[in-house]
Amino acid sequence: MQSIMSPAPEDESLRLVVTTNVDHMVAMRRQAEFKTACKDAWLVTADGFPVVRLLKALKIATPGRITGADLFPAILSSLSPAWHSPFFVCASEATAEYLRCWLAARGYTNPDQRVIVPEFGFEKDALRSSEMLQQIRAVATTHLFFGVGAPKSELWMQKHRQQLTGMYGFGFGAGLDFFAGTAKRAPQWVQRVNMEWAWRLFSNPRRLAKRYLVDSWSFLRIALTEYRLIEKESR
């Protein structure tokens, strides 16, 4: 946490932080660009418990599960208007308005200029992306938070990382909505038994059914493939 609070070198391209869950693993297998973004990331954590268990099975050192939903408020609580300059890319106006009020209450200047809700498909719009880059740089951003989902958040930051110097970039998805109270996170007891995915599925089945009931099965093939590779190399 301390290193994330330290200033990123002004001449260094964006330091991308990725909180890897099952959806990320599946997307990496399907999209080479996303795999490259995660490979080039400055820091990668294990968000989902299946990812943590896979790493342990492969005997890869891990500090345990660190979710974006937990990391986001932890970082915000450590930011200071005297040293840091956050910028937020939100999925909804309700979340954006909450964050503007949060910024104003904590003494950040120009809160309206630090929060945007981009149009659907912004990542494919060169003109809109150029405008976003100008907005982000205009407030000398040190911490850039995306809450519009993966892999578009990470892909956009990876694509423009050379133009986003001297800052950290985070793709926290629904973590911004949980913080703002515009979406409800699973209760603690559900999180403790590693069933947060089920809570999210039942909370928004139309959007998440394919992710959890279809796409996630690809993770089993990924895990089996990785385990077999490790077994082969150890012989």
XYZ file of N, CA and C in Angstrom:
705
model
N 0.831 -1.210 0.000
C 0.000 0.000 0.000
C 0.863 1.258 0.000
N 1.938 1.239 0.781
C 2.794 2.411 0.879
C 3.376 2.795 -0.468
N 3.777 1.798 -1.270
C 4.375 2.094 -2.567
C 3.365 2.728 -3.516
N 2.094 2.356 -3.393
C 1.059 2.935 -4.251
C 0.800 4.391 -3.883
N 1.093 4.740 -2.660
C 0.911 6.126 -2.224
C 2.091 7.012 -2.619
N 3.240 6.394 -2.880
C 4.419 7.175 -3.263
C 4.250 7.712 -4.678
N 4.781 8.894 -4.964
C 4.631 9.477 -6.307
C 5.268 8.591 -7.377
N 4.546 8.385 -8.458
C 5.124 7.679 -9.608
C 6.024 8.656 -10.353
N 7.164 8.212 -10.858
C 8.064 9.103 -11.598
C 7.335 9.810 -12.735
N 7.534 11.104 -12.866
C 6.807 11.896 -13.862
C 7.108 11.475 -15.296
N 8.289 10.920 -15.525
C 8.650 10.522 -16.885
C 8.378 9.043 -17.156
N 7.726 8.379 -16.223
C 7.435 6.952 -16.373
C 5.986 6.763 -16.815
N 5.766 5.841 -17.752
C 4.403 5.578 -18.221
C 3.555 5.009 -17.089
N 2.251 5.058 -17.280
C 1.301 4.661 -16.243
C 1.646 3.318 -15.621
N 1.556 3.269 -14.297
C 1.772 2.033 -13.557
C 0.427 1.343 -13.364
N 0.170 0.328 -14.166
C -1.114 -0.360 -14.133
C -1.155 -1.391 -13.016
N -2.236 -1.366 -12.241
C -2.468 -2.340 -11.182
C -3.683 -3.179 -11.581
N -3.515 -4.493 -11.622
C -4.582 -5.402 -12.036
C -4.949 -6.329 -10.886
N -6.227 -6.373 -10.548
C -6.722 -7.301 -9.522
C -7.382 -8.468 -10.261
N -6.661 -9.557 -10.392
C -7.043 -10.652 -11.285
C -8.096 -11.569 -10.684
N -9.219 -11.727 -11.410
C -10.231 -12.692 -11.011
C -10.430 -13.701 -12.136
N -11.409 -14.575 -11.985
C -11.654 -15.613 -12.986
C -11.960 -14.999 -14.347
N -12.761 -13.947 -14.352
C -13.125 -13.285 -15.600
C -11.889 -12.758 -16.321
N -10.936 -12.228 -15.558
C -9.682 -11.754 -16.143
C -8.913 -12.913 -16.792
N -8.853 -14.039 -16.085
C -8.105 -15.187 -16.598
C -8.680 -15.688 -17.917
N -9.998 -15.726 -17.990
C -10.656 -16.170 -19.221
C -10.406 -15.171 -20.346
N -10.519 -13.883 -20.015
C -10.300 -12.833 -21.021
C -8.866 -12.851 -21.528
N -7.922 -13.138 -20.655
C -6.516 -13.202 -21.072
C -6.286 -14.306 -22.094
N -6.986 -15.417 -21.915
C -6.831 -16.528 -22.846
C -7.426 -16.180 -24.219
N -8.462 -15.354 -24.224
C -9.173 -15.045 -25.464
C -8.645 -13.798 -26.169
N -8.058 -12.878 -25.414
C -7.611 -11.616 -26.005
C -6.126 -11.396 -25.735
N -5.339 -11.452 -26.779
C -3.890 -11.289 -26.635
C -3.535 -9.920 -26.078
N -4.302 -8.901 -26.473
C -4.018 -7.538 -26.001
C -4.198 -7.426 -24.494
N -5.206 -8.102 -23.994
C -5.463 -8.057 -22.557
C -4.390 -8.827 -21.789
N -3.961 -9.940 -22.346
C -2.889 -10.719 -21.723
C -1.615 -9.888 -21.641
N -1.338 -9.136 -22.698
C -0.159 -8.265 -22.713
C -0.281 -7.178 -21.665
N -1.475 -6.600 -21.536
C -1.692 -5.550 -20.540
C -1.427 -6.074 -19.132
N -1.912 -7.275 -18.845
C -1.708 -7.863 -17.517
C -0.244 -8.248 -17.302
N 0.387 -8.741 -18.360
C 1.798 -9.117 -18.261
C 2.676 -7.901 -18.002
N 2.310 -6.766 -18.614
C 3.091 -5.542 -18.473
C 2.709 -4.730 -17.236
N 1.709 -5.190 -16.497
C 1.215 -4.434 -15.339
C 2.313 -4.235 -14.303
N 2.239 -3.117 -13.613
C 3.206 -2.801 -12.564
C 2.992 -3.681 -11.330
N 1.715 -4.017 -11.071
C 1.372 -4.861 -9.921
C 0.144 -5.688 -10.276
N 0.187 -6.970 -9.926
C -0.947 -7.867 -10.149
C -1.292 -8.557 -8.838
N -2.569 -8.525 -8.463
C -3.018 -9.226 -7.258
C -4.049 -10.278 -7.654
N -4.329 -11.199 -6.746
C -5.350 -12.229 -6.971
C -6.638 -11.769 -6.308
N -7.655 -11.507 -7.110
C -8.934 -11.031 -6.595
C -9.851 -12.200 -6.231
N -10.134 -13.059 -7.190
C -11.047 -14.167 -6.934
C -10.393 -15.313 -6.186
N -11.174 -15.993 -5.322
C -10.606 -17.102 -4.552
C -10.169 -18.275 -5.430
N -10.814 -18.549 -6.594
C -10.283 -19.621 -7.442
C -8.877 -19.313 -7.956
N -8.605 -18.032 -8.202
C -7.271 -17.635 -8.666
C -6.248 -17.866 -7.564
N -6.612 -17.521 -6.328
C -5.720 -17.734 -5.189
C -5.408 -19.217 -5.034
N -6.440 -20.047 -5.130
C -6.243 -21.491 -4.970
C -5.396 -22.074 -6.096
N -5.573 -21.557 -7.305
C -4.754 -22.023 -8.422
C -3.292 -21.688 -8.186
N -3.019 -20.458 -7.752
C -1.638 -20.048 -7.500
C -0.993 -20.907 -6.418
N -1.766 -21.219 -5.381
C -1.237 -22.071 -4.316
C -0.974 -23.477 -4.824
N -1.868 -23.989 -5.660
C -1.689 -25.331 -6.221
C -0.449 -25.390 -7.100
N -0.170 -24.265 -7.765
C 1.011 -24.196 -8.629
C 2.264 -23.796 -7.859
N 2.091 -23.644 -6.531
C 3.196 -23.268 -5.649
C 3.798 -21.906 -6.016
N 2.915 -20.990 -6.411
C 3.322 -19.617 -6.712
C 2.991 -18.748 -5.508
N 3.982 -18.046 -4.995
C 3.789 -17.241 -3.788
C 2.723 -16.170 -4.013
N 1.834 -16.039 -3.059
C 0.785 -15.026 -3.132
C 0.432 -14.567 -1.723
N 0.169 -13.261 -1.536
C -0.210 -12.769 -0.207
C -1.647 -13.100 0.143
N -2.341 -13.811 -0.744
C -3.747 -14.114 -0.503
C -4.646 -13.259 -1.367
N -5.926 -13.315 -1.078
C -6.899 -12.602 -1.900
C -6.914 -11.115 -1.575
N -6.720 -10.288 -2.601
C -6.805 -8.835 -2.468
C -7.768 -8.355 -3.533
N -8.981 -8.028 -3.138
C -9.999 -7.644 -4.112
C -9.941 -6.161 -4.432
N -10.391 -5.834 -5.645
C -10.480 -4.431 -6.028
C -11.466 -3.688 -5.153
N -12.549 -4.377 -4.755
C -13.570 -3.754 -3.913
C -13.029 -3.393 -2.534
N -12.015 -4.124 -2.062
C -11.384 -3.805 -0.772
C -10.241 -2.814 -0.941
N -9.498 -2.962 -2.034
C -8.339 -2.117 -2.256
C -8.739 -0.668 -2.554
N -9.843 -0.489 -3.272
C -10.275 0.852 -3.649
C -10.512 1.760 -2.436
N -11.358 1.386 -1.472
C -11.544 2.274 -0.308
C -10.284 2.424 0.535
N -9.443 1.389 0.556
C -8.197 1.482 1.318
C -7.282 2.544 0.724
N -7.208 2.580 -0.605
C -6.385 3.596 -1.259
C -6.976 4.984 -1.038
N -8.293 5.114 -1.231
C -8.932 6.423 -1.071
C -8.702 6.995 0.323
N -8.779 6.154 1.331
C -8.598 6.630 2.703
C -7.178 7.118 2.961
N -6.226 6.694 2.116
C -4.826 7.084 2.289
C -4.427 8.277 1.420
N -5.299 8.668 0.496
C -4.994 9.810 -0.355
C -5.151 11.121 0.399
N -4.338 12.099 0.020
C -4.386 13.421 0.649
C -4.401 14.501 -0.423
N -5.274 15.500 -0.292
C -5.304 16.590 -1.281
C -3.971 17.305 -1.430
N -3.150 17.255 -0.377
C -1.860 17.935 -0.414
C -0.852 17.212 -1.308
N -1.035 15.895 -1.498
C -0.029 15.108 -2.206
C -0.567 14.338 -3.412
N -1.869 14.138 -3.449
C -2.434 13.266 -4.467
C -3.533 13.960 -5.269
N -3.737 13.457 -6.489
C -4.740 14.041 -7.378
C -5.495 12.922 -8.095
N -6.602 12.441 -7.511
C -7.344 11.322 -8.107
C -8.248 11.744 -9.258
N -8.542 10.779 -10.115
C -9.466 10.981 -11.230
C -10.270 9.699 -11.382
N -11.575 9.838 -11.632
C -12.468 8.680 -11.672
C -13.222 8.593 -12.996
N -13.248 7.393 -13.561
C -14.025 7.105 -14.766
C -15.125 6.127 -14.336
N -16.363 6.603 -14.304
C -17.466 5.840 -13.722
C -18.420 5.281 -14.764
N -19.176 4.270 -14.339
C -20.158 3.647 -15.225
C -21.522 4.313 -15.138
N -21.790 5.047 -14.049
C -23.101 5.672 -13.891
C -22.973 7.070 -13.305
N -23.946 7.900 -13.602
C -23.950 9.261 -13.087
C -24.165 9.279 -11.576
N -24.903 8.305 -11.058
C -25.144 8.242 -9.616
C -23.828 8.037 -8.858
N -23.008 7.123 -9.336
C -21.701 6.897 -8.714
C -20.814 8.121 -8.879
N -20.861 8.724 -10.055
C -20.051 9.913 -10.321
C -20.418 11.052 -9.371
N -21.700 11.270 -9.154
C -22.130 12.360 -8.277
C -21.693 12.113 -6.839
N -21.756 10.872 -6.396
C -21.285 10.547 -5.045
C -19.797 10.879 -4.910
N -19.018 10.517 -5.901
C -17.572 10.744 -5.840
C -17.237 12.232 -5.915
N -18.012 12.997 -6.660
C -17.806 14.450 -6.682
C -18.023 15.034 -5.291
N -19.071 14.595 -4.627
C -19.356 15.073 -3.263
C -18.261 14.614 -2.307
N -17.777 13.382 -2.493
C -16.704 12.852 -1.644
C -15.440 13.693 -1.808
N -15.107 14.027 -3.021
C -13.924 14.848 -3.294
C -14.054 16.235 -2.671
N -15.219 16.851 -2.840
C -15.441 18.197 -2.304
C -15.355 18.198 -0.779
N -15.920 17.168 -0.157
C -15.918 17.094 1.304
C -14.518 16.923 1.875
N -13.610 16.389 1.090
C -12.237 16.153 1.558
C -11.249 17.199 1.069
N -11.757 18.234 0.462
C -10.915 19.375 0.141
C -10.190 19.330 -1.177
N -10.584 18.425 -2.080
C -9.943 18.386 -3.395
C -10.497 19.512 -4.266
N -9.625 20.168 -4.990
C -10.059 21.251 -5.867
C -10.715 20.690 -7.132
N -11.622 21.458 -7.702
C -12.271 21.119 -8.964
C -12.826 19.691 -9.009
N -13.673 19.325 -8.068
C -14.194 17.946 -8.062
C -14.971 17.589 -9.332
N -15.638 18.558 -9.955
C -16.400 18.280 -11.171
C -15.501 17.890 -12.341
N -14.242 18.311 -12.288
C -13.311 18.005 -13.366
C -12.571 16.681 -13.147
N -12.818 16.057 -12.028
C -12.098 14.837 -11.668
C -12.928 13.567 -11.849
N -14.171 13.711 -12.278
C -15.062 12.558 -12.410
C -15.809 12.639 -13.741
N -15.768 11.565 -14.517
C -16.491 11.544 -15.792
C -17.259 10.231 -15.943
N -18.279 10.268 -16.775
C -19.044 9.074 -17.149
C -18.995 8.993 -18.676
N -18.053 8.248 -19.226
C -17.911 8.202 -20.686
C -19.068 7.468 -21.359
N -19.311 7.810 -22.607
C -20.360 7.179 -23.369
C -20.003 5.724 -23.666
N -21.024 4.914 -23.873
C -20.796 3.519 -24.232
C -19.984 3.454 -25.525
N -18.945 2.631 -25.539
C -18.092 2.496 -26.710
C -16.963 3.507 -26.778
N -16.730 4.226 -25.671
C -15.678 5.253 -25.663
C -14.312 4.693 -26.025
N -14.086 3.423 -25.644
C -12.766 2.831 -25.869
C -12.454 2.649 -27.349
N -13.479 2.698 -28.198
C -13.279 2.557 -29.642
C -13.346 3.897 -30.363
N -13.551 4.962 -29.612
C -13.713 6.302 -30.181
C -12.437 7.107 -29.947
N -11.659 7.318 -30.994
C -10.369 8.007 -30.877
C -10.545 9.439 -30.384
N -11.575 10.134 -30.868
C -11.803 11.511 -30.458
C -12.174 11.589 -28.981
N -13.067 10.704 -28.534
C -13.461 10.712 -27.116
C -12.283 10.328 -26.240
N -11.483 9.393 -26.688
C -10.305 9.002 -25.909
C -9.332 10.160 -25.781
N -9.166 10.925 -26.853
C -8.299 12.094 -26.806
C -8.814 13.119 -25.798
N -10.124 13.315 -25.756
C -10.721 14.243 -24.799
C -10.503 13.760 -23.367
N -10.641 12.456 -23.174
C -10.429 11.888 -21.840
C -8.992 12.084 -21.388
N -8.053 11.868 -22.288
C -6.648 12.056 -21.948
C -6.394 13.498 -21.500
N -6.991 14.440 -22.195
C -6.837 15.850 -21.827
C -7.436 16.123 -20.458
N -8.598 15.539 -20.186
C -9.250 15.738 -18.893
C -8.415 15.151 -17.763
N -7.867 13.977 -17.991
C -7.063 13.306 -16.962
C -5.787 14.084 -16.664
N -5.136 14.555 -17.708
C -3.876 15.294 -17.527
C -4.103 16.698 -16.983
N -5.280 17.268 -17.228
C -5.552 18.647 -16.827
C -5.494 18.850 -15.316
N -5.768 17.794 -14.549
C -5.750 17.930 -13.086
C -4.514 17.257 -12.485
N -3.496 17.004 -13.332
C -2.240 16.397 -12.867
C -2.509 15.125 -12.064
N -3.269 14.239 -12.648
C -3.696 13.007 -11.973
C -2.521 12.170 -11.489
N -2.648 11.695 -10.247
C -1.663 10.761 -9.701
C -2.244 9.355 -9.561
N -3.578 9.272 -9.407
C -4.247 7.981 -9.238
C -5.506 7.971 -10.111
N -5.498 7.103 -11.114
C -6.584 7.018 -12.083
C -7.413 5.758 -11.809
N -8.696 5.947 -11.515
C -9.571 4.833 -11.158
C -10.645 4.625 -12.229
N -10.668 3.429 -12.805
C -11.690 3.080 -13.783
C -12.718 2.161 -13.129
N -13.991 2.456 -13.363
C -15.064 1.618 -12.823
C -16.033 1.203 -13.900
N -15.539 0.948 -15.104
C -16.412 0.599 -16.225
C -16.227 -0.850 -16.679
N -15.562 -1.658 -15.865
C -15.451 -3.079 -16.152
C -14.218 -3.482 -16.936
N -13.925 -4.777 -16.835
C -12.801 -5.375 -17.561
C -13.349 -6.129 -18.773
N -12.545 -6.230 -19.835
C -11.159 -5.755 -19.946
C -11.014 -4.354 -20.518
N -12.144 -3.656 -20.779
C -12.024 -2.364 -21.452
C -11.216 -1.355 -20.641
N -11.331 -1.397 -19.301
C -10.579 -0.447 -18.477
C -9.085 -0.633 -18.651
N -8.642 -1.879 -18.463
C -7.212 -2.176 -18.563
C -6.685 -1.966 -19.980
N -7.489 -2.347 -20.970
C -7.060 -2.178 -22.357
C -6.899 -0.706 -22.722
N -7.818 0.128 -22.246
C -7.723 1.558 -22.549
C -6.482 2.163 -21.898
N -6.240 1.822 -20.640
C -5.060 2.360 -19.953
C -3.773 1.838 -20.573
N -3.762 0.569 -20.975
C -2.579 0.007 -21.626
C -2.305 0.717 -22.945
N -3.338 0.960 -23.711
C -3.197 1.601 -25.018
C -2.638 3.008 -24.902
N -3.007 3.705 -23.824
C -2.620 5.111 -23.676
C -1.598 5.330 -22.563
N -0.947 4.281 -22.125
C -0.064 4.391 -20.958
C 1.090 5.363 -21.183
N 1.576 5.471 -22.426
C 2.674 6.390 -22.705
C 2.245 7.850 -22.588
N 0.957 8.093 -22.737
C 0.420 9.454 -22.611
C -0.057 9.749 -21.197
N -0.065 8.727 -20.373
C -0.509 8.870 -18.981
C 0.691 8.640 -18.071
N 1.569 9.599 -18.015
C 2.798 9.439 -17.245
C 2.624 9.930 -15.810
N 3.466 9.398 -14.943
C 3.489 9.871 -13.556
C 2.253 9.544 -12.752
N 1.605 8.407 -13.048
C 0.387 8.060 -12.292
C 0.203 6.556 -12.207
N -0.661 6.150 -11.285
C -1.070 4.760 -11.129
C -2.451 4.599 -11.765
N -2.708 3.439 -12.356
C -4.001 3.182 -12.971
C -4.627 1.915 -12.417
N -5.908 1.982 -12.093
C -6.609 0.863 -11.476
C -7.923 0.585 -12.209
N -8.206 -0.679 -12.486
C -9.501 -1.061 -13.027
C -10.278 -1.795 -11.949
N -11.133 -1.066 -11.230
C -11.825 -1.643 -10.078
C -13.282 -2.005 -10.351
N -13.758 -1.785 -11.560
C -15.105 -2.214 -11.918
C -16.170 -1.755 -10.932
N -16.940 -2.735 -10.441
C -18.044 -2.433 -9.524
C -17.558 -1.922 -8.174
N -16.253 -1.980 -7.924
C -15.730 -1.472 -6.653
C -16.102 -0.018 -6.414
N -16.144 0.779 -7.492
C -16.530 2.189 -7.360
C -17.996 2.305 -6.967
N -18.846 1.442 -7.538
C -20.267 1.462 -7.220
C -20.524 0.989 -5.794
N -19.771 -0.020 -5.339
C -19.911 -0.478 -3.959
C -19.563 0.651 -2.988
N -18.481 1.353 -3.288
C -18.044 2.450 -2.433
C -19.091 3.558 -2.380
N -19.693 3.839 -3.522
C -20.683 4.921 -3.604
C -22.044 4.498 -3.069
N -22.245 3.201 -2.889
C -23.539 2.720 -2.415
C -24.580 2.601 -3.515
N -24.170 2.724 -4.760
C -25.103 2.599 -5.884
C -25.279 1.141 -6.303
N -24.454 0.261 -5.765
C -24.603 -1.181 -5.932
C -24.281 -1.809 -4.578
N -24.942 -2.899 -4.265
C -24.767 -3.520 -2.953
C -23.825 -4.714 -3.048
N -22.777 -4.673 -2.236
C -21.842 -5.792 -2.212
C -22.385 -6.896 -1.315
N -21.929 -8.093 -1.553
C -22.367 -9.239 -0.754
C -22.030 -9.031 0.718
N -22.875 -9.526 1.633
C -22.576 -9.427 3.068
C -21.263 -10.128 3.405
N -20.701 -9.771 4.537
C -19.422 -10.339 4.943
C -19.444 -11.855 5.027
N -20.554 -12.423 5.528
C -20.594 -13.880 5.678
C -20.563 -14.563 4.317
N -21.149 -13.938 3.300
C -21.115 -14.489 1.947
C -19.686 -14.411 1.403
N -19.002 -13.311 1.672
C -17.619 -13.169 1.232
C -16.721 -14.199 1.905
N -16.973 -14.457 3.191
C -16.119 -15.394 3.939
C -16.218 -16.817 3.406
N -17.383 -17.195 2.875
C -17.539 -18.562 2.356
C -17.290 -18.613 0.841
N -16.704 -17.538 0.324
C -16.307 -17.477 -1.086
C -17.474 -17.654 -2.058
N -18.613 -17.058 -1.704
C -19.794 -17.153 -2.561
C -20.241 -15.787 -3.068
N -19.317 -14.840 -3.093
C -19.663 -13.498 -3.547
C -20.120 -13.511 -5.005
N -19.558 -14.420 -5.786
C -19.957 -14.527 -7.190
C -21.449 -14.862 -7.316
N -21.944 -15.736 -6.422
C -23.351 -16.129 -6.469
C -24.252 -14.957 -6.104
N -23.803 -14.171 -5.128
C -24.560 -12.978 -4.732
C -24.683 -12.012 -5.914
N -23.580 -11.784 -6.597
C -23.590 -10.869 -7.737
C -24.450 -11.422 -8.875
N -24.382 -12.730 -9.078
C -25.172 -13.353 -10.139
C -26.660 -13.154 -9.894
N -27.122 -13.422 -8.683
C -28.537 -13.282 -8.369
C -28.964 -11.821 -8.286
N -28.008 -10.931 -8.033
C -28.327 -9.508 -7.985
C -28.514 -8.917 -9.378
N -27.796 -9.486 -10.360
C -27.870 -8.965 -11.728
C -27.731 -10.116 -12.727
N -28.729 -11.015 -12.765
C -28.614 -12.213 -13.616
C -28.530 -11.911 -15.105
N -29.224 -10.873 -15.567
C -29.234 -10.588 -17.004
C -27.828 -10.254 -17.502
N -27.074 -9.467 -16.720
C -25.738 -9.052 -17.160
C -24.666 -10.079 -16.847
N -24.836 -10.840 -15.753
C -23.742 -11.683 -15.279
C -23.927 -13.185 -15.499
N -25.095 -13.605 -15.975
C -25.339 -15.037 -16.145
C -24.315 -15.677 -17.081
N -24.054 -15.057 -18.212
C -23.109 -15.632 -19.167
C -21.708 -15.703 -18.564
N -21.327 -14.648 -17.831
C -19.985 -14.620 -17.248
C -19.783 -15.768 -16.263
N -20.743 -15.945 -15.350
C -20.555 -16.914 -14.273
C -20.986 -18.335 -14.632
N -21.981 -18.477 -15.501
C -22.509 -19.805 -15.798
C -21.966 -20.413 -17.081
N -21.372 -19.594 -17.937
C -20.831 -20.100 -19.209
C -19.326 -19.849 -19.313
N -18.949 -18.562 -19.314
C -17.539 -18.208 -19.534
C -16.610 -18.749 -18.455
N -17.091 -18.786 -17.215
C -16.209 -19.183 -16.105
C -15.744 -20.628 -16.202
N -16.490 -21.463 -16.944
C -16.048 -22.849 -17.087
C -14.713 -22.936 -17.816
N -14.408 -21.925 -18.598
C -13.117 -21.915 -19.296
C -11.962 -21.851 -18.311
N -12.234 -21.313 -17.118
C -11.179 -21.218 -16.107
C -10.695 -22.604 -15.698
N -11.605 -23.580 -15.665
C -11.205 -24.940 -15.289
C -10.199 -25.501 -16.282
N -10.431 -25.232 -17.567
C -9.477 -25.686 -18.587
C -8.142 -24.971 -18.437
N -8.207 -23.674 -18.127
C -6.982 -22.900 -17.929
C -6.190 -23.456 -16.747
N -6.901 -23.698 -15.635
C -6.243 -24.218 -14.429
C -5.611 -25.578 -14.691
N -6.340 -26.458 -15.395
C -5.820 -27.789 -15.688
C -4.597 -27.719 -16.595
N -4.654 -26.835 -17.579
C -3.523 -26.667 -18.502
C -2.288 -26.175 -17.761
N -2.471 -25.166 -16.907
C -1.337 -24.616 -16.162
C -0.743 -25.654 -15.213
N -1.615 -26.430 -14.579
C -1.135 -27.449 -13.640
C -0.337 -28.526 -14.374
N -0.820 -28.920 -15.548
C -0.102 -29.931 -16.323
C 1.258 -29.424 -16.785
N 1.337 -28.133 -17.147
C 2.613 -27.564 -17.562
C 3.614 -27.572 -16.425
N 3.140 -27.186 -15.232
C 4.030 -27.186 -14.062
C 4.499 -28.609 -13.760
N 3.583 -29.572 -13.828
C 3.934 -30.970 -13.571
C 4.968 -31.479 -14.571
N 4.798 -31.085 -15.842
C 5.724 -31.514 -16.885
C 7.105 -30.928 -16.672
N 7.161 -29.637 -16.287
C 8.443 -28.972 -16.089
C 9.176 -29.497 -14.858
N 8.422 -30.009 -13.877
C 9.051 -30.478 -12.650
C 9.612 -31.895 -12.775
N 9.295 -32.573 -13.864
C 9.791 -33.963 -14.028
C 11.243 -33.988 -14.504
